Short mmCIF file of C-alpha atoms and ligand atoms in Angstrom, two decimals:
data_model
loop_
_atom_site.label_atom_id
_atom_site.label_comp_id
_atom_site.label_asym_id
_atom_site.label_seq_id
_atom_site.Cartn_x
_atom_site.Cartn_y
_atom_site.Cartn_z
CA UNK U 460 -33.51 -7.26 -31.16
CA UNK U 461 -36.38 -5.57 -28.81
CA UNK U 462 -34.97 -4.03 -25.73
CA UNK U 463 -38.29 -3.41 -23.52
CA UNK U 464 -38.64 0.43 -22.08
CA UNK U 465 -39.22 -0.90 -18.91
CA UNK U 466 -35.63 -2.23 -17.55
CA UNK U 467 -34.09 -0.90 -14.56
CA UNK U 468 -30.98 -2.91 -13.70
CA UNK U 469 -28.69 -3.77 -16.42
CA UNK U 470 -25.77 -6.52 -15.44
CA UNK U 471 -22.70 -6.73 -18.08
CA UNK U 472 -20.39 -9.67 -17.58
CA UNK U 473 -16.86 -8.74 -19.54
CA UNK U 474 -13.93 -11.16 -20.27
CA UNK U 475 -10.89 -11.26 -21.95
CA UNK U 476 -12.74 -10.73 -25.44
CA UNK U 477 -13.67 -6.60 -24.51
CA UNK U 478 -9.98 -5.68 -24.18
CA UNK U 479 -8.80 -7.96 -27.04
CA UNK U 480 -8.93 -4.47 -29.11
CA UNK U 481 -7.04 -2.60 -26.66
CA UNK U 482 -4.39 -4.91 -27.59
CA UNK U 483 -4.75 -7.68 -24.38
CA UNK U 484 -4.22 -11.21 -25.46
CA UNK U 485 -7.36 -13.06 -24.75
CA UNK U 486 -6.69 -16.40 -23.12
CA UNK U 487 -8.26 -19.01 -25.47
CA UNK U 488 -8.08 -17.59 -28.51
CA UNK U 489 -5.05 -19.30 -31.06
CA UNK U 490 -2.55 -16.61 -29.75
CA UNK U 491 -3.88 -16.82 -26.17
CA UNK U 492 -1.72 -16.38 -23.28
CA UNK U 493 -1.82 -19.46 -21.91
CA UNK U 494 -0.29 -20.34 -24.55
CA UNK U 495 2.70 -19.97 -23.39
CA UNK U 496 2.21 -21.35 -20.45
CA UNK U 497 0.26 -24.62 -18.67
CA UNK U 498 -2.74 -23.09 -16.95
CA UNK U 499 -2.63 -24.46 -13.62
CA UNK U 500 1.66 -23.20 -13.63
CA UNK U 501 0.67 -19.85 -13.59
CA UNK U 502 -3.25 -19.00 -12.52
CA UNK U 503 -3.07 -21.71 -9.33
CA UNK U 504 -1.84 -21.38 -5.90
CA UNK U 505 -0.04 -24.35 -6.10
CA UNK U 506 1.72 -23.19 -9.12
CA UNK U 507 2.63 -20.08 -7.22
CA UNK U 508 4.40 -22.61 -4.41
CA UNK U 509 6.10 -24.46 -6.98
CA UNK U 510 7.18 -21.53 -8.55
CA UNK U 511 6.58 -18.58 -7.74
CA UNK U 512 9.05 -16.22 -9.48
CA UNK U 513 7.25 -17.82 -12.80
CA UNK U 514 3.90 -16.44 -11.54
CA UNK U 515 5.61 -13.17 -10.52
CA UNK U 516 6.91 -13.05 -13.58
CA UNK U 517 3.74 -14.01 -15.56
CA UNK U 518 2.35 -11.26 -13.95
CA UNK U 519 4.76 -8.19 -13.82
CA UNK U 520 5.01 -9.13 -17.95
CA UNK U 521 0.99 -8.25 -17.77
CA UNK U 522 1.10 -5.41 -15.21
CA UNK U 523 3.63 -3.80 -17.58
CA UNK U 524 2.25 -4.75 -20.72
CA UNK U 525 -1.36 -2.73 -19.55
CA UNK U 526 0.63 0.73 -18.47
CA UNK U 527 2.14 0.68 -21.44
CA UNK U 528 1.19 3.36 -23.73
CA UNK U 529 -0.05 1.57 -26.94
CA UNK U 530 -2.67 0.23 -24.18
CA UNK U 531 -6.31 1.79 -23.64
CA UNK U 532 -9.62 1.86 -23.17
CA UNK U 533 -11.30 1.13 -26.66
CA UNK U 534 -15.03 2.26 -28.40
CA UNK U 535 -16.70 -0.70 -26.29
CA UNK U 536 -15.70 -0.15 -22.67
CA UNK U 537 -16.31 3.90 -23.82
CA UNK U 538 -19.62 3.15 -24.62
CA UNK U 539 -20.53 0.96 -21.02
CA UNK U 540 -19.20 3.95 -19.37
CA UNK U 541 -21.23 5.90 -21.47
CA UNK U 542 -24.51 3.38 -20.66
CA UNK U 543 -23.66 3.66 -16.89
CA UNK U 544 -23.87 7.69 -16.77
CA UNK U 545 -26.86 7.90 -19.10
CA UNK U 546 -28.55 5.47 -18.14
CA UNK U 547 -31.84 6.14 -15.65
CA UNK U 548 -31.62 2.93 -13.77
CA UNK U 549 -28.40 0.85 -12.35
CA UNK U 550 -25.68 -0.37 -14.32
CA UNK U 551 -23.26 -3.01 -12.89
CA UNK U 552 -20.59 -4.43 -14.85
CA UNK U 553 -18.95 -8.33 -13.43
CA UNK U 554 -15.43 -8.37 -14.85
CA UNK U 555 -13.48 -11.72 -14.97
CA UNK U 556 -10.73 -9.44 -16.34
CA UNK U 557 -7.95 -7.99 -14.16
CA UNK U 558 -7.13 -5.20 -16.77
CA UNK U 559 -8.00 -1.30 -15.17
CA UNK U 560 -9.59 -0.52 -18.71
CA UNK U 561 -13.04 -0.04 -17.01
CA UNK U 562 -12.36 2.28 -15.14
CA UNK U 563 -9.70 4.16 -17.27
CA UNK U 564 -13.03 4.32 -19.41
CA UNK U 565 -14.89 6.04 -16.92
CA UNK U 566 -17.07 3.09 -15.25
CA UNK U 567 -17.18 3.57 -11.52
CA UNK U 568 -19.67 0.59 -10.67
CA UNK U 569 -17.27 -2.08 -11.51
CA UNK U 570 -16.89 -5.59 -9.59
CA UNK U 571 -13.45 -7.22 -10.54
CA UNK U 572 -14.51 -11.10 -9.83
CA UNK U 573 -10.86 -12.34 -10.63
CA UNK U 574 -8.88 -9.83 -9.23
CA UNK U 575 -7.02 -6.95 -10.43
CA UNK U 576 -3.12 -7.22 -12.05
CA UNK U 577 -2.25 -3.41 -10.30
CA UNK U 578 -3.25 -4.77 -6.70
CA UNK U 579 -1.48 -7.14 -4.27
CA UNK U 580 -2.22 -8.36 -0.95
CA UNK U 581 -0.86 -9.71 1.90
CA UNK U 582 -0.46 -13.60 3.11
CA UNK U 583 -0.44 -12.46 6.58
CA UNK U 584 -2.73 -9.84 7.00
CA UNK U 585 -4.75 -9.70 3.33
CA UNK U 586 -4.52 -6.39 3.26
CA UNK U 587 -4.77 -5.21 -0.06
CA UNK U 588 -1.54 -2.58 -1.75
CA UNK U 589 -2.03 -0.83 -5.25
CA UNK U 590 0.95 -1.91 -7.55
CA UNK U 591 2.49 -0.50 -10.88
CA UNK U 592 5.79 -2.08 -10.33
CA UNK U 593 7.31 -5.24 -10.26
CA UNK U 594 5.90 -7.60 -7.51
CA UNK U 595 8.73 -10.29 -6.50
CA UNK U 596 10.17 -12.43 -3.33
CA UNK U 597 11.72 -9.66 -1.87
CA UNK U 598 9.18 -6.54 -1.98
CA UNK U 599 8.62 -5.26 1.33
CA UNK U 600 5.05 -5.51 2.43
CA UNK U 601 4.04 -2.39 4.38
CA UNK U 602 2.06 -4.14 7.25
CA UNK U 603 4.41 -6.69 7.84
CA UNK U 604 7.79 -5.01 6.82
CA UNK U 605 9.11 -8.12 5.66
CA UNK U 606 9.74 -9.83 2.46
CA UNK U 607 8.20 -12.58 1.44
CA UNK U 608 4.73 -11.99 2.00
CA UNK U 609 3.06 -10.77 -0.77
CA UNK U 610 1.21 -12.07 -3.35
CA UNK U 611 -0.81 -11.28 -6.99
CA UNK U 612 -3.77 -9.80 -6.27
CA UNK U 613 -6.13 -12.53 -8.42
CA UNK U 614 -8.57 -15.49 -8.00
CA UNK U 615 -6.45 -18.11 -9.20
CA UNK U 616 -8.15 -21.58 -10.13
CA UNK U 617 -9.39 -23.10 -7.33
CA UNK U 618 -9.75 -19.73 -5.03
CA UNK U 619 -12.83 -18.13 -4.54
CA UNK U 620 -14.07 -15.59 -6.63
CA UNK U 621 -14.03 -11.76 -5.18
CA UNK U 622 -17.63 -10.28 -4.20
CA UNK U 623 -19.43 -13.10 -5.10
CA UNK U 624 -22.16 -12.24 -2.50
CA UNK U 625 -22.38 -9.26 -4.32
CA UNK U 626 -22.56 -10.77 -7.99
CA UNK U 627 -25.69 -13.43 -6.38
CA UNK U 628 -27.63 -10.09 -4.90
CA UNK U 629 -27.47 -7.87 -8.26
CA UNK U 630 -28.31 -11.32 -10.22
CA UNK U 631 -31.33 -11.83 -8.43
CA UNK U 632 -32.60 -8.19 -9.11
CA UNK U 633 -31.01 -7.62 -12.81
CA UNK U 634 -33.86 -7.85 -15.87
CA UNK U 635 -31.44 -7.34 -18.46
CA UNK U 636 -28.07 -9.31 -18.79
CA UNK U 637 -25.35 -9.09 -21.33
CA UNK U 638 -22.65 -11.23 -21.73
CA UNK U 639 -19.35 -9.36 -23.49
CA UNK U 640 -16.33 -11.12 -25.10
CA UNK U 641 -16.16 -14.19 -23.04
CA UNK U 642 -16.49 -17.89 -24.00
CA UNK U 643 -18.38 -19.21 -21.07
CA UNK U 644 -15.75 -21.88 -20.31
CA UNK U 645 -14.58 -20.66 -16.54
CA UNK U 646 -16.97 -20.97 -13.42
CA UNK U 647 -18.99 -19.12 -11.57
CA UNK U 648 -18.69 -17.00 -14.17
CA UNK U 649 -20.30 -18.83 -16.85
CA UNK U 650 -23.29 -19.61 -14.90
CA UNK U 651 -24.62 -16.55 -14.26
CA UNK U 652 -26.73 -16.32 -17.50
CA UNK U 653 -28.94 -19.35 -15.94
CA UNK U 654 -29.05 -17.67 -12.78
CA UNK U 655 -30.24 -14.40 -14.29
CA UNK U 656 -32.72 -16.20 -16.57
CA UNK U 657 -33.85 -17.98 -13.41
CA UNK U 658 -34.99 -14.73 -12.11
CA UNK U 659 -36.29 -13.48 -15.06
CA UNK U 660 -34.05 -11.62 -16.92
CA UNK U 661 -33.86 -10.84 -20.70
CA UNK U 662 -30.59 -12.14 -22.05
CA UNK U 663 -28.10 -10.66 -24.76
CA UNK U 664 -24.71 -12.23 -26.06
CA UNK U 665 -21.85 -9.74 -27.91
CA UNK U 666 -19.04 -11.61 -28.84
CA UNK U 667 -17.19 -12.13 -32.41
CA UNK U 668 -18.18 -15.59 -32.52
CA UNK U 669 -20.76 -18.25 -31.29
CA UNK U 670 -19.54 -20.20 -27.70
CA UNK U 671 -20.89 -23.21 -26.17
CA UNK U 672 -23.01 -20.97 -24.21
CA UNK U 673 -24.45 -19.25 -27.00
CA UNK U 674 -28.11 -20.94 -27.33
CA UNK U 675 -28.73 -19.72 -23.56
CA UNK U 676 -29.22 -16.31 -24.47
CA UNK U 677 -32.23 -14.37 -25.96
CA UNK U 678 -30.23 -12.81 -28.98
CA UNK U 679 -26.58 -12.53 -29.44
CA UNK U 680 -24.97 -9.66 -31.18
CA UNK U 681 -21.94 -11.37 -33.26
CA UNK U 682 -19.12 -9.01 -33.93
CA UNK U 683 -16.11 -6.96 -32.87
CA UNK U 684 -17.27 -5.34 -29.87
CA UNK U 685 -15.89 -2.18 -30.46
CA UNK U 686 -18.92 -2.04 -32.99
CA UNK U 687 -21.41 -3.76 -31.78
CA UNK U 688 -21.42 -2.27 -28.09
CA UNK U 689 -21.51 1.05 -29.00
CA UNK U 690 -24.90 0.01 -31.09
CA UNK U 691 -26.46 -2.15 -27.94
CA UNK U 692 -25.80 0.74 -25.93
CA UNK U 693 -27.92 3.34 -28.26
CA UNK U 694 -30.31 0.24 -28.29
CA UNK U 695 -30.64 0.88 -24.63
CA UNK U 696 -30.93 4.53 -24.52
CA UNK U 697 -32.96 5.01 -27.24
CA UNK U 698 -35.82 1.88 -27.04
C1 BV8 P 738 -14.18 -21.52 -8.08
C2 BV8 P 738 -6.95 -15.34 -13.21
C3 BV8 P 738 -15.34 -22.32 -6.14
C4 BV8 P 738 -6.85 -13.91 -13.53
C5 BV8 P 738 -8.62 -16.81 -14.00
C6 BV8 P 738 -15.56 -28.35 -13.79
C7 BV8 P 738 -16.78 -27.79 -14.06
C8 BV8 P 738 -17.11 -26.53 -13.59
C9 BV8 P 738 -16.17 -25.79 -12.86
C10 BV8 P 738 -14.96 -26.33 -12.63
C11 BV8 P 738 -14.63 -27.61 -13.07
N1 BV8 P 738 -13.37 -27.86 -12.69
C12 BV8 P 738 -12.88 -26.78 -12.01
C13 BV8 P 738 -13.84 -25.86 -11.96
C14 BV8 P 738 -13.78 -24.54 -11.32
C15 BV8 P 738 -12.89 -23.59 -12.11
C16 BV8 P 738 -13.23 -23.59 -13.59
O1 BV8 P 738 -14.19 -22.98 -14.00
N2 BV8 P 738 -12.40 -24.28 -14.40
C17 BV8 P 738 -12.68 -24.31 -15.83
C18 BV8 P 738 -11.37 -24.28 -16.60
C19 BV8 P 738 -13.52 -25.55 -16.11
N3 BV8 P 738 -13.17 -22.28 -11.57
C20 BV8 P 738 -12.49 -21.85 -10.49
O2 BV8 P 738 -11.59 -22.46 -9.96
C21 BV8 P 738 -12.98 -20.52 -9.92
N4 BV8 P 738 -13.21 -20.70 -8.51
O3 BV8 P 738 -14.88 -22.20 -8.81
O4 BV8 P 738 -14.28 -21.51 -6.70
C22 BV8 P 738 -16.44 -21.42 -5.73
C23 BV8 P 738 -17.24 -20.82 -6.70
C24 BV8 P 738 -18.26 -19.99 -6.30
C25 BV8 P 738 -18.50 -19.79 -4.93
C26 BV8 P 738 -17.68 -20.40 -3.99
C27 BV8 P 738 -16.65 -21.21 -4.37
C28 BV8 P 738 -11.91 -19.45 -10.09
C29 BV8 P 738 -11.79 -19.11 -11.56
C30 BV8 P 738 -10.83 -17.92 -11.74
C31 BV8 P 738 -9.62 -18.39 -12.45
N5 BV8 P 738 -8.78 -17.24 -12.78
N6 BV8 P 738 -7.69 -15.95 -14.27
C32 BV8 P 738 -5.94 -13.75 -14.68
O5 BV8 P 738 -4.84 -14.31 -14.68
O6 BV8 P 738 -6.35 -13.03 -15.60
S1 BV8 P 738 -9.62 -17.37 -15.23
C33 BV8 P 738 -9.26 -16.63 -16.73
O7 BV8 P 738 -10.29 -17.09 -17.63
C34 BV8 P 738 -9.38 -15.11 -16.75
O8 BV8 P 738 -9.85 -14.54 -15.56
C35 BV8 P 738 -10.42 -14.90 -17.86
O9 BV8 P 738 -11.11 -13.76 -17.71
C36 BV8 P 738 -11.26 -16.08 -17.62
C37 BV8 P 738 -12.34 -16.39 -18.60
O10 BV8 P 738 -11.84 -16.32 -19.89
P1 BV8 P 738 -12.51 -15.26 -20.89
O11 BV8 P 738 -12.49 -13.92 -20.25
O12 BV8 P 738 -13.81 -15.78 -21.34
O13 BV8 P 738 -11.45 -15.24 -22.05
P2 BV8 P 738 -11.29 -16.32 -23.22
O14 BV8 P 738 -9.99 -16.10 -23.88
O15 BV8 P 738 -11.66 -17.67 -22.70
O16 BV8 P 738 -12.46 -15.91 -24.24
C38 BV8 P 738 -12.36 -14.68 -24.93
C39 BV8 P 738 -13.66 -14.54 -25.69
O17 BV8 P 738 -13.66 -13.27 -26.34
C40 BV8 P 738 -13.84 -15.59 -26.78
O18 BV8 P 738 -15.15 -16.12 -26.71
C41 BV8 P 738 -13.66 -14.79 -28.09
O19 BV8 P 738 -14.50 -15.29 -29.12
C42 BV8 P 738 -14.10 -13.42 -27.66
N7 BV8 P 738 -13.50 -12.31 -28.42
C43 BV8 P 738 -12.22 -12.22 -28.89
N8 BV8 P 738 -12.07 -11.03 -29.51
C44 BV8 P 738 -13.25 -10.36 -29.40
C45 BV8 P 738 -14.17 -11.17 -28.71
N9 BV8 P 738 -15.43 -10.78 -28.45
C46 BV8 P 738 -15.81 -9.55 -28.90
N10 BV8 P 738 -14.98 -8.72 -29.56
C47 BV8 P 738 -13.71 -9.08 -29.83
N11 BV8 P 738 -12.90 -8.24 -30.52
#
C-alpha cells in the first residue's frame, strides 16, 4: 500500500469493530448486542415511547458496562491519537460509536455522529447533561426541574445524525479516508467512502474481515485493528 507524501487532511470513520478489543460488543457480529434485542425496540424513538424503561435500561447496562474498569482504550484508538498529534496536517475522526474511548485515548478532534452513551438531553429544551449514572423516568432534568424529560443522548434509527454539516464540509476537503471496524450496513455513514472518492480522495479499509463495502476502497488492511492501525499509522508518518 502507497500512502502519497503529499496528504493533508486525513478522515477516519470508526464503528463498533475499533472497540471490539476493548471488550464492547459489536452490533452485528454472532454475539452482537442486538442480539438480544429487536433493533428498532431499543435504537428507535418509537421504541423509546413504547417502552422506554427497556431503552433506559439498554442503555444504563452500556453506560455502566464502558466505566467499568476491565474497559479501555486499546493499541488502535492509541495509535489515531497518536496520528492526530504527529501528524503535520488535520486529522478528523467520524465515530458512529457512542463509547468515550477516543478521547480516553487522547483524540481531541472527534465528531460523535450517533451520539454519546455518557450524555443526555432534554425533550424540552435539548440541552445537553453529561451522565455516568443511571438515566430513568424520574431523573430530574436541571433546566426543567421536572421528571420526565430526559432522554439518551443518541441518533436512534430514523433521527438525524449529529454534525452532519460538519461530516459533508471535512468530506469535501479530505484526500485520504479510512474506514475502521465497521461493516458499511447503517446510513449516512456508509456512504461517505463514495462521497470522499467523489472528491478525490485515496481510500483505505481496516477491518478483520471483507464487508459489502469492501471493493469501494483503494486497499483494505484485513486484520485485528489493534495491529493493523498501529502499522497504517507509521505508514502515514513515515511515507
Ligand atoms: C438517517 C445508536 C436521515 C447508537 C445506531 C435503506 C437504505 C439506506 C438507508 C436506510 C434504509 N432504511 C433506513 C435507512 C436509514 C437508516 C439505516 O441506515 N438503516 C440500515 C439498518 C439500513 N439510518 C438511519 O436511520 C440514520 N438516520 O438516515 O437520517 C438523514 C440522513 C442524513 C441527513 C439527513 C437525514 C440514523 C442511523 C443511526 C442509528 N443508530 N446506533 C447506539 O446505540 O450505539 S446505529 C448502530 O450501527 C451503531 O451506531 C453502530 O455504530 C452502527 C454501525 O454499526 P458498526 O459500527 O459498523 O458495527 P457492526 O457491528 O455493524 O460492524 C462491526 C464491524 O467491525 C464488522 O464489520 C466487523 O467485521 C468489524 N470488526 C469486529 N472486530 C474487529 C473488527 N474490525 C477490526 N478489528 C476488530 N477486532
Amino acid at each position: 500500500m502507497i500512502i502519497p507524501n503529499n496528504i493533508q487532511n486525513i478522515v477516519i470513520l470508526t464503528g463498533a469493530g475499533i472497540s471490539a478489543e476493548s471488550g464492547i460488543k459489536t452490533f452485528r457480529d454472532q454475539n452482537g448486542l442486538w442480539e438480544n434485542h429487536d433493533i428498532m425496540e431499543v435504537a428507535s424513538l418509537d421504541g423509546f415511547k413504547k417502552n422506554p424503561n427497556l431503552v433506559f435500561d439498554f442503555y444504563n447496562a452500556r453506560r455502566s458496562q464502558l466505566q467499568s474498569e476491565n474497559v479501555a482504550p486499546n493499541e488502535a484508538h492509541k495509535a489515531l491519537a497518536t496520528l492526530e498529534s504527529k501528524f503535520k496536517g488535520t486529522v478528523t475522526i467520524i465515530t458512529q460509536n457512542v463509547d468515550d474511548l477516543h478521547e480516553r485515548a487522547g483524540s481531541h478532534n472527534v465528531i460523535h455522529m450517533h451520539g454519546e452513551l455518557l450524555k443526555m438531553h432534554c425533550l424540552k429544551s435539548l440541552k445537553v447533561y453529561s451522565i455516568k449514572g443511571k438515566l430513568t423516568q424520574s431523573t430530574i432534568c436541571s433546566c426543567c426541574r421536572q421528571a420526565g424529560n430526559l432522554r439518551p443522548h443518541i441518533v436512534w434509527f430514523g433521527e438525524v445524525p449529529y454534525q452532519i454539516d460538519k461530516i459533508d464540509e471535512v468530506l469535501k476537503s479530505c484526500d485520504l479516508f479510512i474506514s475502521i471496524g465497521t461493516s458499511g450496513e447503517v446510513y449516512p455513514a456508509a456512504a461517505f467512502v463514495s462521497e470522499a472518492k467523489n472528491h478525490g480522495a485515496i481510500t483505505i479499509e481496516q477491518n478483520i474481515t471483507p464487508t459489502k463495502q469492501s471493493r469501494q476502497f483503494d486497499s483494505q488492511l484485513t486484520g485485528p485493528s489493534t495491529t493493523e492501525v498501529p502499522r497504517l499509522v507509521k505508514m502515514i508518518l513515515n511515507p
